[in-house]
MMTF fields as JSON, N, C-alpha, C and O atoms, coordinates in Angstrom:
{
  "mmtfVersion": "1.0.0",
  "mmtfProducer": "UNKNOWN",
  "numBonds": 451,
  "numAtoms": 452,
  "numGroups": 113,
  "numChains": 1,
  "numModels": 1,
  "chainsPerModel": [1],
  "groupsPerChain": [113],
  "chainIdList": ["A"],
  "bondAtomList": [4, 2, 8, 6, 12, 10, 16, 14, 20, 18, 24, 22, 28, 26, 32, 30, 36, 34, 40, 38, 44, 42, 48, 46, 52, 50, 56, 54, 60, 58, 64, 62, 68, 66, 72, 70, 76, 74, 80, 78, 84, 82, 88, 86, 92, 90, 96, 94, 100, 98, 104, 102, 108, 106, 112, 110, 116, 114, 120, 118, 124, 122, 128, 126, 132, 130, 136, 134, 140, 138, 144, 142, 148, 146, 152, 150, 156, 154, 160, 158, 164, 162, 168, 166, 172, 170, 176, 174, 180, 178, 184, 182, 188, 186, 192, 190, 196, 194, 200, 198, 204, 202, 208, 206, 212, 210, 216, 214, 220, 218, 224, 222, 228, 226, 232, 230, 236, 234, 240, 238, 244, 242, 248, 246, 252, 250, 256, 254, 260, 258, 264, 262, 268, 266, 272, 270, 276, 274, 280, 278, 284, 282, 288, 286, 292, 290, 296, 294, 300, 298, 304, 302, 308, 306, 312, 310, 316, 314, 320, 318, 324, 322, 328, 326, 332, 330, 336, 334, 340, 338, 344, 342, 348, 346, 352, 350, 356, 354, 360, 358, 364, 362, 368, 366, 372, 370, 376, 374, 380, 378, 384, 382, 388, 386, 392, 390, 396, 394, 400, 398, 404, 402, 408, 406, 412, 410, 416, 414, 420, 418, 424, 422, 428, 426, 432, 430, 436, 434, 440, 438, 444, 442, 448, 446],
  "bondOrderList": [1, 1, 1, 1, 1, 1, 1, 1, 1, 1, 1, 1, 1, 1, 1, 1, 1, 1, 1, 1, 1, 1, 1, 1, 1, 1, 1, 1, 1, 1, 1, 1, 1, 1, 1, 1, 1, 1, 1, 1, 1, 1, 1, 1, 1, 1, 1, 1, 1, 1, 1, 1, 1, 1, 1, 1, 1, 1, 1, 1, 1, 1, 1, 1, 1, 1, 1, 1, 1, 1, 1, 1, 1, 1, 1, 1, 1, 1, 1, 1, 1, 1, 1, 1, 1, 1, 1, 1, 1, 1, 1, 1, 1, 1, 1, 1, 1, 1, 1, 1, 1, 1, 1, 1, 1, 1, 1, 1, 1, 1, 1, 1],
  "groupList": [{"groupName": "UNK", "atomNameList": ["N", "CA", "C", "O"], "elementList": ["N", "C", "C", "O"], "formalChargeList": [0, 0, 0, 0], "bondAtomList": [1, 0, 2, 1, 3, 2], "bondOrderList": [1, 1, 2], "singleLetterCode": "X", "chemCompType": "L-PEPTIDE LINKING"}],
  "groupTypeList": [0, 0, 0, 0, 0, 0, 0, 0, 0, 0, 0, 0, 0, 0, 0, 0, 0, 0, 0, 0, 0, 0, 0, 0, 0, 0, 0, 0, 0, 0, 0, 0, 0, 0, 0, 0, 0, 0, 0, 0, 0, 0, 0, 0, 0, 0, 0, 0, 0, 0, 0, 0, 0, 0, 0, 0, 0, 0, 0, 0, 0, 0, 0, 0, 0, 0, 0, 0, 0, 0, 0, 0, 0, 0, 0, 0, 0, 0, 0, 0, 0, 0, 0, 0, 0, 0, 0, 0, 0, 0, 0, 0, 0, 0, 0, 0, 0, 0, 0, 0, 0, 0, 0, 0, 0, 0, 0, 0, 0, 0, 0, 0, 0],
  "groupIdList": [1, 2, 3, 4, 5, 6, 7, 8, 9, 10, 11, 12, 13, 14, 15, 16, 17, 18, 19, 20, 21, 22, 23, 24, 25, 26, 27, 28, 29, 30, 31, 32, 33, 34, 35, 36, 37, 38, 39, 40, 41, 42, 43, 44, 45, 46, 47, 48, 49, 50, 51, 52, 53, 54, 55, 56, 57, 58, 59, 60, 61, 62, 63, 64, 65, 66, 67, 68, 69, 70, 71, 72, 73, 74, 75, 76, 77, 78, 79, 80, 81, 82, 83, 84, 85, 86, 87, 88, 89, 90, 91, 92, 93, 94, 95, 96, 97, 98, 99, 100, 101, 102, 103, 104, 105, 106, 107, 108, 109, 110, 111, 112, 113],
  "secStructList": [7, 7, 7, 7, 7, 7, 6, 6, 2, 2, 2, 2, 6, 6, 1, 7, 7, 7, 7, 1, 1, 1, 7, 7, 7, 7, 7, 2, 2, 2, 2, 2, 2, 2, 2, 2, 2, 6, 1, 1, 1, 7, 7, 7, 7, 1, 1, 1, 7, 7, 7, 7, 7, 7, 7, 7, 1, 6, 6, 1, 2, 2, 2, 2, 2, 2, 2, 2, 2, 2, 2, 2, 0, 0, 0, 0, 0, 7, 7, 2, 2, 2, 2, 2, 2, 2, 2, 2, 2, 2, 2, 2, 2, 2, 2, 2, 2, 2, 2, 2, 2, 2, 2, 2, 2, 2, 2, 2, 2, 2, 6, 6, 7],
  "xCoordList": [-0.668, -1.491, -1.141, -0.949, -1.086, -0.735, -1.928, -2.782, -1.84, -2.914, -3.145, -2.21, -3.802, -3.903, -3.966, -4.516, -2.964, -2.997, -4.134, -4.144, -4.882, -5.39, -5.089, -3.949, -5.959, -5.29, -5.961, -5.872, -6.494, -6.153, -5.028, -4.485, -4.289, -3.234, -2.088, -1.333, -2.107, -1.225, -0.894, 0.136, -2.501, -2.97, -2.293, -1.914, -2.159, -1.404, 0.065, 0.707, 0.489, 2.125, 2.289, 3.466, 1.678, 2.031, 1.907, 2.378, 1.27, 1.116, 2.193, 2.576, 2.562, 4.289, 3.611, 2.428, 4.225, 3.753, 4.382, 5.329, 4.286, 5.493, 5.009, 3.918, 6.839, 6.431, 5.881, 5.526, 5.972, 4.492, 5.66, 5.24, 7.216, 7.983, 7.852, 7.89, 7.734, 7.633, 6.131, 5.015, 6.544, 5.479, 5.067, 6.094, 4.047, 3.642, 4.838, 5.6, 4.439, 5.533, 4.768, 3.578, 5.886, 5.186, 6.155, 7.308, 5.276, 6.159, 7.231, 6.717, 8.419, 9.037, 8.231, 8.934, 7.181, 6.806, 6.225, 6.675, 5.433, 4.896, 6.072, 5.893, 7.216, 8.375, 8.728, 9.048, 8.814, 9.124, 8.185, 8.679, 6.969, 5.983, 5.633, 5.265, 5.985, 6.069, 7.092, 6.888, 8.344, 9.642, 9.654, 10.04, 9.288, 8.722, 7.738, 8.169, 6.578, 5.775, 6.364, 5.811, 7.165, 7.794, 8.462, 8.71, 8.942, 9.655, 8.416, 7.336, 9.083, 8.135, 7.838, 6.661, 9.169, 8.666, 8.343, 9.146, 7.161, 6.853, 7.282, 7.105, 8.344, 8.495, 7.864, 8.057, 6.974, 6.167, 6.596, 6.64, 7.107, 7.545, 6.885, 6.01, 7.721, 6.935, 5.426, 4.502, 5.328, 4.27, 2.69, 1.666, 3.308, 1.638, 1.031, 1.489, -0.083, -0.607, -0.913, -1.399, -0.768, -0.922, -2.2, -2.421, -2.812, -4.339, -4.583, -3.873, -5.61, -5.726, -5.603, -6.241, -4.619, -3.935, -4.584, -5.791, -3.931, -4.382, -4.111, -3.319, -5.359, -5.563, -4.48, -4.799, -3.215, -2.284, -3.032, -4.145, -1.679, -2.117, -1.793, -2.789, -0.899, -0.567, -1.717, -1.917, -2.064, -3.292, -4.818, -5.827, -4.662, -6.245, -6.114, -7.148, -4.832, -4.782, -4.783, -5.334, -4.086, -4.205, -5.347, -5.554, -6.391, -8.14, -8.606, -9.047, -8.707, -9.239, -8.434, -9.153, -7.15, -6.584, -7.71, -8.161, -7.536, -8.453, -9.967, -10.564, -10.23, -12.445, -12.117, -12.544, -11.472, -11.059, -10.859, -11.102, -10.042, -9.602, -10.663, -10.597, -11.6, -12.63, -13.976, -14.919, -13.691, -15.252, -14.104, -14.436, -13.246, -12.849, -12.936, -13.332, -12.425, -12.702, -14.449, -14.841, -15.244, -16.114, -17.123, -18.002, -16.604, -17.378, -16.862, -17.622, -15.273, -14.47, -14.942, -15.136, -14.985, -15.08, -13.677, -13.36, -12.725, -11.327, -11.113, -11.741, -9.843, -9.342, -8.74, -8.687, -8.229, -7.258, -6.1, -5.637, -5.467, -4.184, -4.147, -3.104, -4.99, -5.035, -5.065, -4.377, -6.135, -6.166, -4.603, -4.507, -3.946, -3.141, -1.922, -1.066, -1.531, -0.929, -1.744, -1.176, -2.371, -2.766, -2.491, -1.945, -3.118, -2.259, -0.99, -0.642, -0.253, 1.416, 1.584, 1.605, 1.712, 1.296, 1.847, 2.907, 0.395, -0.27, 0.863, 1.422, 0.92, 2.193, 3.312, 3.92, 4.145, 5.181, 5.401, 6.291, 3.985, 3.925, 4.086, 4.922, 3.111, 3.011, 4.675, 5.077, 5.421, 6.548, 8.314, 9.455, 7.607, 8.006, 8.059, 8.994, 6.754, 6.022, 6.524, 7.022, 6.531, 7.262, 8.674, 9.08, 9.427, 11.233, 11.026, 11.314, 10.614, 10.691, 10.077, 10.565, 9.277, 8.85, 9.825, 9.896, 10.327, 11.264, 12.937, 13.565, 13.274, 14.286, 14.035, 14.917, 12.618, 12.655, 12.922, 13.927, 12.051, 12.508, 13.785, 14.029, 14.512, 16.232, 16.616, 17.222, 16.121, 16.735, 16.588, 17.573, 15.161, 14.808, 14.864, 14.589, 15.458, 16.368, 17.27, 17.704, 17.972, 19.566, 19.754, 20.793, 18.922, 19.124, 19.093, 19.833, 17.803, 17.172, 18.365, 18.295, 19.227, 19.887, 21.276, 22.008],
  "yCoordList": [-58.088, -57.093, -55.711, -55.401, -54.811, -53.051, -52.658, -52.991, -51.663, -50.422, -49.619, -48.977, -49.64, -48.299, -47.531, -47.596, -46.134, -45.045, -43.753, -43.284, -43.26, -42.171, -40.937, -40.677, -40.047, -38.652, -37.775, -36.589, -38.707, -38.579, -38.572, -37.55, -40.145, -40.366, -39.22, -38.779, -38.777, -37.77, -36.524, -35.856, -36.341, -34.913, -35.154, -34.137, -36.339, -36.074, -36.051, -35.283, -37.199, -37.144, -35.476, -35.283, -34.627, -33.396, -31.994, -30.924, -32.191, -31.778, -31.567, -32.48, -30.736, -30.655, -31.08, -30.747, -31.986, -32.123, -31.73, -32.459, -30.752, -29.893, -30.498, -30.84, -30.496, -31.765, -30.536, -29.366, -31.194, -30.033, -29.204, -28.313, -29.463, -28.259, -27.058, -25.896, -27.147, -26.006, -25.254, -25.707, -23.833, -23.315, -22.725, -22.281, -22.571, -21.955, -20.576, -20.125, -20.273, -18.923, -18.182, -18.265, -17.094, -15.331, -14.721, -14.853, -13.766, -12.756, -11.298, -10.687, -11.228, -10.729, -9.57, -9.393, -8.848, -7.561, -8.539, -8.257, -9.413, -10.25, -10.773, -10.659, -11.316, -11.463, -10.737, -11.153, -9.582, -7.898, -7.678, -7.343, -7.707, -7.72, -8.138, -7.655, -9.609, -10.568, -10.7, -10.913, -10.475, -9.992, -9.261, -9.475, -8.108, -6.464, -6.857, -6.486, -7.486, -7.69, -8.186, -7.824, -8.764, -8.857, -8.1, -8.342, -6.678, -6.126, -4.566, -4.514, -3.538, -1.94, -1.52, -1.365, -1.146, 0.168, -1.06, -1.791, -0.881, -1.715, -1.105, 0.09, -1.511, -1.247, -1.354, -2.318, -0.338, -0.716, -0.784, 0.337, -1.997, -1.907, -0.591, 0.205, -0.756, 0.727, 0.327, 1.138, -1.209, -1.379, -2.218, -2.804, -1.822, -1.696, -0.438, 0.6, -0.756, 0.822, 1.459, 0.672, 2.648, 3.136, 3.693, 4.01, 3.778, 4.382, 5.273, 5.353, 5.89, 7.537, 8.052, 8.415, 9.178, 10.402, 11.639, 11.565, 13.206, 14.443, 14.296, 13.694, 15.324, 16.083, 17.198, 18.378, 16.877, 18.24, 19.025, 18.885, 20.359, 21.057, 20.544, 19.862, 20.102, 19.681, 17.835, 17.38, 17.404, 16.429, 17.119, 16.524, 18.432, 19.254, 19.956, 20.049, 20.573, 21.371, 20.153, 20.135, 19.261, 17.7, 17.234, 16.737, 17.396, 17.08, 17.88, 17.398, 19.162, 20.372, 20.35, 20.041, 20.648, 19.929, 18.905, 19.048, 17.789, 16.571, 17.178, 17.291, 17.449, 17.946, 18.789, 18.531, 19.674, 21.095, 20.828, 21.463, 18.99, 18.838, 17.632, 17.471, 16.773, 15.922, 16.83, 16.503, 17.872, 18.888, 19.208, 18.584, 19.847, 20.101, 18.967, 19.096, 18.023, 16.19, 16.249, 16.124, 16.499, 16.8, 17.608, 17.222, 18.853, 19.925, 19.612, 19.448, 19.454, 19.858, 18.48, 18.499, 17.45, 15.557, 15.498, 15.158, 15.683, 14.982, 13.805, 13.218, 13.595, 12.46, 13.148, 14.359, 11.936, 12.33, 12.791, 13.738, 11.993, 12.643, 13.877, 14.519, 14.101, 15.681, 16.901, 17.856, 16.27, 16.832, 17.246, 18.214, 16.583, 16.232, 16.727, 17.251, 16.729, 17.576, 19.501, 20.547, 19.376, 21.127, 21.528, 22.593, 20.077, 20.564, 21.074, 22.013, 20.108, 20.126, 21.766, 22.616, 22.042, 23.124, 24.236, 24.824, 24.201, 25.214, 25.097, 25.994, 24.15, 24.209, 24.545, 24.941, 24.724, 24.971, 26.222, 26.723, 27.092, 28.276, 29.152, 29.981, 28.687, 29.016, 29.119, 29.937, 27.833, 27.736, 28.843, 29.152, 28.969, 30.108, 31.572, 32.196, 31.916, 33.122, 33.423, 34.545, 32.6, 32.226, 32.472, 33.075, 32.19, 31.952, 33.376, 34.156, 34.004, 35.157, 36.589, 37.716, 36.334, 36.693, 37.162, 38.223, 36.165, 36.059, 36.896, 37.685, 36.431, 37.378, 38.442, 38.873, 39.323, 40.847, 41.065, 41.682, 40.573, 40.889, 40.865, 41.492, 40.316, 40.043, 41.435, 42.34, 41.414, 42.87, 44.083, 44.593, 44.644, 45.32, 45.754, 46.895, 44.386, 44.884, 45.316, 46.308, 44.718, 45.075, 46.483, 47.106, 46.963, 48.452, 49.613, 50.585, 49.095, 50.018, 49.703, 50.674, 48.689, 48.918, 48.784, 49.074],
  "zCoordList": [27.27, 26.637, 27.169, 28.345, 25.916, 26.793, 26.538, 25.717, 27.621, 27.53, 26.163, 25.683, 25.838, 24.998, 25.825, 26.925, 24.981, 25.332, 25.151, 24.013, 25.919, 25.823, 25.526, 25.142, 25.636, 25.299, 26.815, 27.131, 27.375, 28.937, 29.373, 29.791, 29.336, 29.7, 29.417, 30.283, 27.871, 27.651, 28.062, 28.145, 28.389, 29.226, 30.82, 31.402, 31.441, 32.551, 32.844, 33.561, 32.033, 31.689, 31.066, 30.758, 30.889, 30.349, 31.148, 30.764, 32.183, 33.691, 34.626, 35.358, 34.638, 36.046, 37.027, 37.091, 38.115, 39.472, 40.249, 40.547, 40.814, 41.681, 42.945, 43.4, 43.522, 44.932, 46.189, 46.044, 47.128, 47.927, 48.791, 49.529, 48.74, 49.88, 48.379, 48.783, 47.062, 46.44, 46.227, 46.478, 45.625, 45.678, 44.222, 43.708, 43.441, 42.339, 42.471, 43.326, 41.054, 41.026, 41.586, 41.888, 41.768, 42.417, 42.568, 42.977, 42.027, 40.566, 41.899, 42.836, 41.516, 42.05, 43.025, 44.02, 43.072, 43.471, 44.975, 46.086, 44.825, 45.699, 46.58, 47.793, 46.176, 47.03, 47.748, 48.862, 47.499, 48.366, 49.204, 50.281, 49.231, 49.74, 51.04, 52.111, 50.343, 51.571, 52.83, 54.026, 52.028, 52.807, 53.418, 54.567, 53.072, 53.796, 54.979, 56.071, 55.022, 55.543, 57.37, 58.408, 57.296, 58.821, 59.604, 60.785, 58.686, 59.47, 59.37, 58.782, 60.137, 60.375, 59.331, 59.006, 58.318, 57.053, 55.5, 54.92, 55.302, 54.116, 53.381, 53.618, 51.645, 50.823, 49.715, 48.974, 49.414, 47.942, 46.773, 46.266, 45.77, 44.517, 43.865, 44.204, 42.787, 41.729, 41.169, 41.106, 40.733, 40.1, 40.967, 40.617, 42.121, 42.969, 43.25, 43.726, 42.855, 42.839, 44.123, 44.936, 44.53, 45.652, 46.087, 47.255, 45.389, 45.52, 44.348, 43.346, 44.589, 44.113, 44.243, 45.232, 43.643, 43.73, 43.703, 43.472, 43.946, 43.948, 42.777, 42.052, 42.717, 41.368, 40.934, 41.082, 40.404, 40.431, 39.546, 39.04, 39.435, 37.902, 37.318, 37.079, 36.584, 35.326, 34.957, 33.83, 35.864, 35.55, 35.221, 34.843, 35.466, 35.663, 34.397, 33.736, 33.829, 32.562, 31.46, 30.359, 32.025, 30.738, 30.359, 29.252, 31.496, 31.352, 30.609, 29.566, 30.754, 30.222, 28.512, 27.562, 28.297, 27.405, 25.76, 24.623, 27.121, 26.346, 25.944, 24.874, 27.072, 26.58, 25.488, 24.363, 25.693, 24.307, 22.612, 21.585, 23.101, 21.716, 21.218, 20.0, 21.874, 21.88, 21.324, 20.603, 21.864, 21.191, 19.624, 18.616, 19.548, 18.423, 16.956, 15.798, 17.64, 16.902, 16.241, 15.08, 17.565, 17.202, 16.155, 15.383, 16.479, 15.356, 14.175, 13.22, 14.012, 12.965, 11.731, 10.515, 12.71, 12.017, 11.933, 10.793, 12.645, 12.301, 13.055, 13.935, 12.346, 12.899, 14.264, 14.476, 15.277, 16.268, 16.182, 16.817, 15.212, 15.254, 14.095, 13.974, 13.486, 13.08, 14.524, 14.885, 14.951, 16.307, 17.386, 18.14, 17.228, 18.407, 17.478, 18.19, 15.97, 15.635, 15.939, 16.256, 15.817, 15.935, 16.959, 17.247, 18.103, 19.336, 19.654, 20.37, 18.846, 19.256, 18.986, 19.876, 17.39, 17.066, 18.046, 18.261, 18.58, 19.614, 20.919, 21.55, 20.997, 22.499, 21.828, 22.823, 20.87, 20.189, 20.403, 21.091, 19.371, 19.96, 21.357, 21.717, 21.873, 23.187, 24.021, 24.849, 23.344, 24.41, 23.516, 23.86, 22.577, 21.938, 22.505, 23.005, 22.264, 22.978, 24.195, 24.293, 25.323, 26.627, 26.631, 27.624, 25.861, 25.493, 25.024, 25.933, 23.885, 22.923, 24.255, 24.171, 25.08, 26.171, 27.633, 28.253, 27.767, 28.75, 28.296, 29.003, 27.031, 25.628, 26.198, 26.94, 26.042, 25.889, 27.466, 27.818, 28.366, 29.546, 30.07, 31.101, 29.58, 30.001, 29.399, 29.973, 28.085, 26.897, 27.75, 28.284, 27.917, 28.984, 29.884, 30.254, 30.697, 32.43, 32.117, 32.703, 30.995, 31.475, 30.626, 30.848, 29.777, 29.287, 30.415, 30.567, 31.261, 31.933, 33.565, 34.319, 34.043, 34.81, 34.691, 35.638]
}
């Protein structure tokens, strides 16, 4: 007489049994980690996070940025990316103005010396 088969049974034949000198995976950053860990200067992969950072400028004008164009979303009822084109826009200009800016000053010096 055989067993009938379960769908127990199947559920375990379908199970890896990894013998006990191996170990579950771990994912390359954890290898470094660990490796690092015996000797003085720890090497931190790129994708562990290091904490929380300073507030630069360019993270403080990106905030200010965002609230400016979130109230605009606001009053106006647009969409975002209406928004974020007007933005672009606006920095286009600006980096224009700056270039067309910097032009006259070059024009300028070199007449006057």
């Amino acid at each position: 007489m055989s067993k009938k088969k379960t769908s127990k049974d199947d559920h375990e034949k379908k199970q890896i049994r990894l013998p006990k000198d191996k170990l579950p995976y771990i994912s390359p950053a954890q290898k470094i980690v660990d490796m690092e860990k015996d000797s003085n200067d720890i090497i931190l992969p790129p994708d562990i996070d290091t904490g929380p950072q300073k507030d630069t400028l360019r993270r403080k004008i990106s905030r200010h940025i965002n609230k400016f164009k979130h109230k605009l979303m606001k009053k106006l009822n647009m969409p975002e990316i209406y928004a974020d084109i007007i933005f672009f826009i606006i920095d286009l200009l600006i980096a224009i103005g700056i270039i067309y800016f910097i032009m006259l000053l070059l024009i300028f010096t070199k007449k006057h010396f």
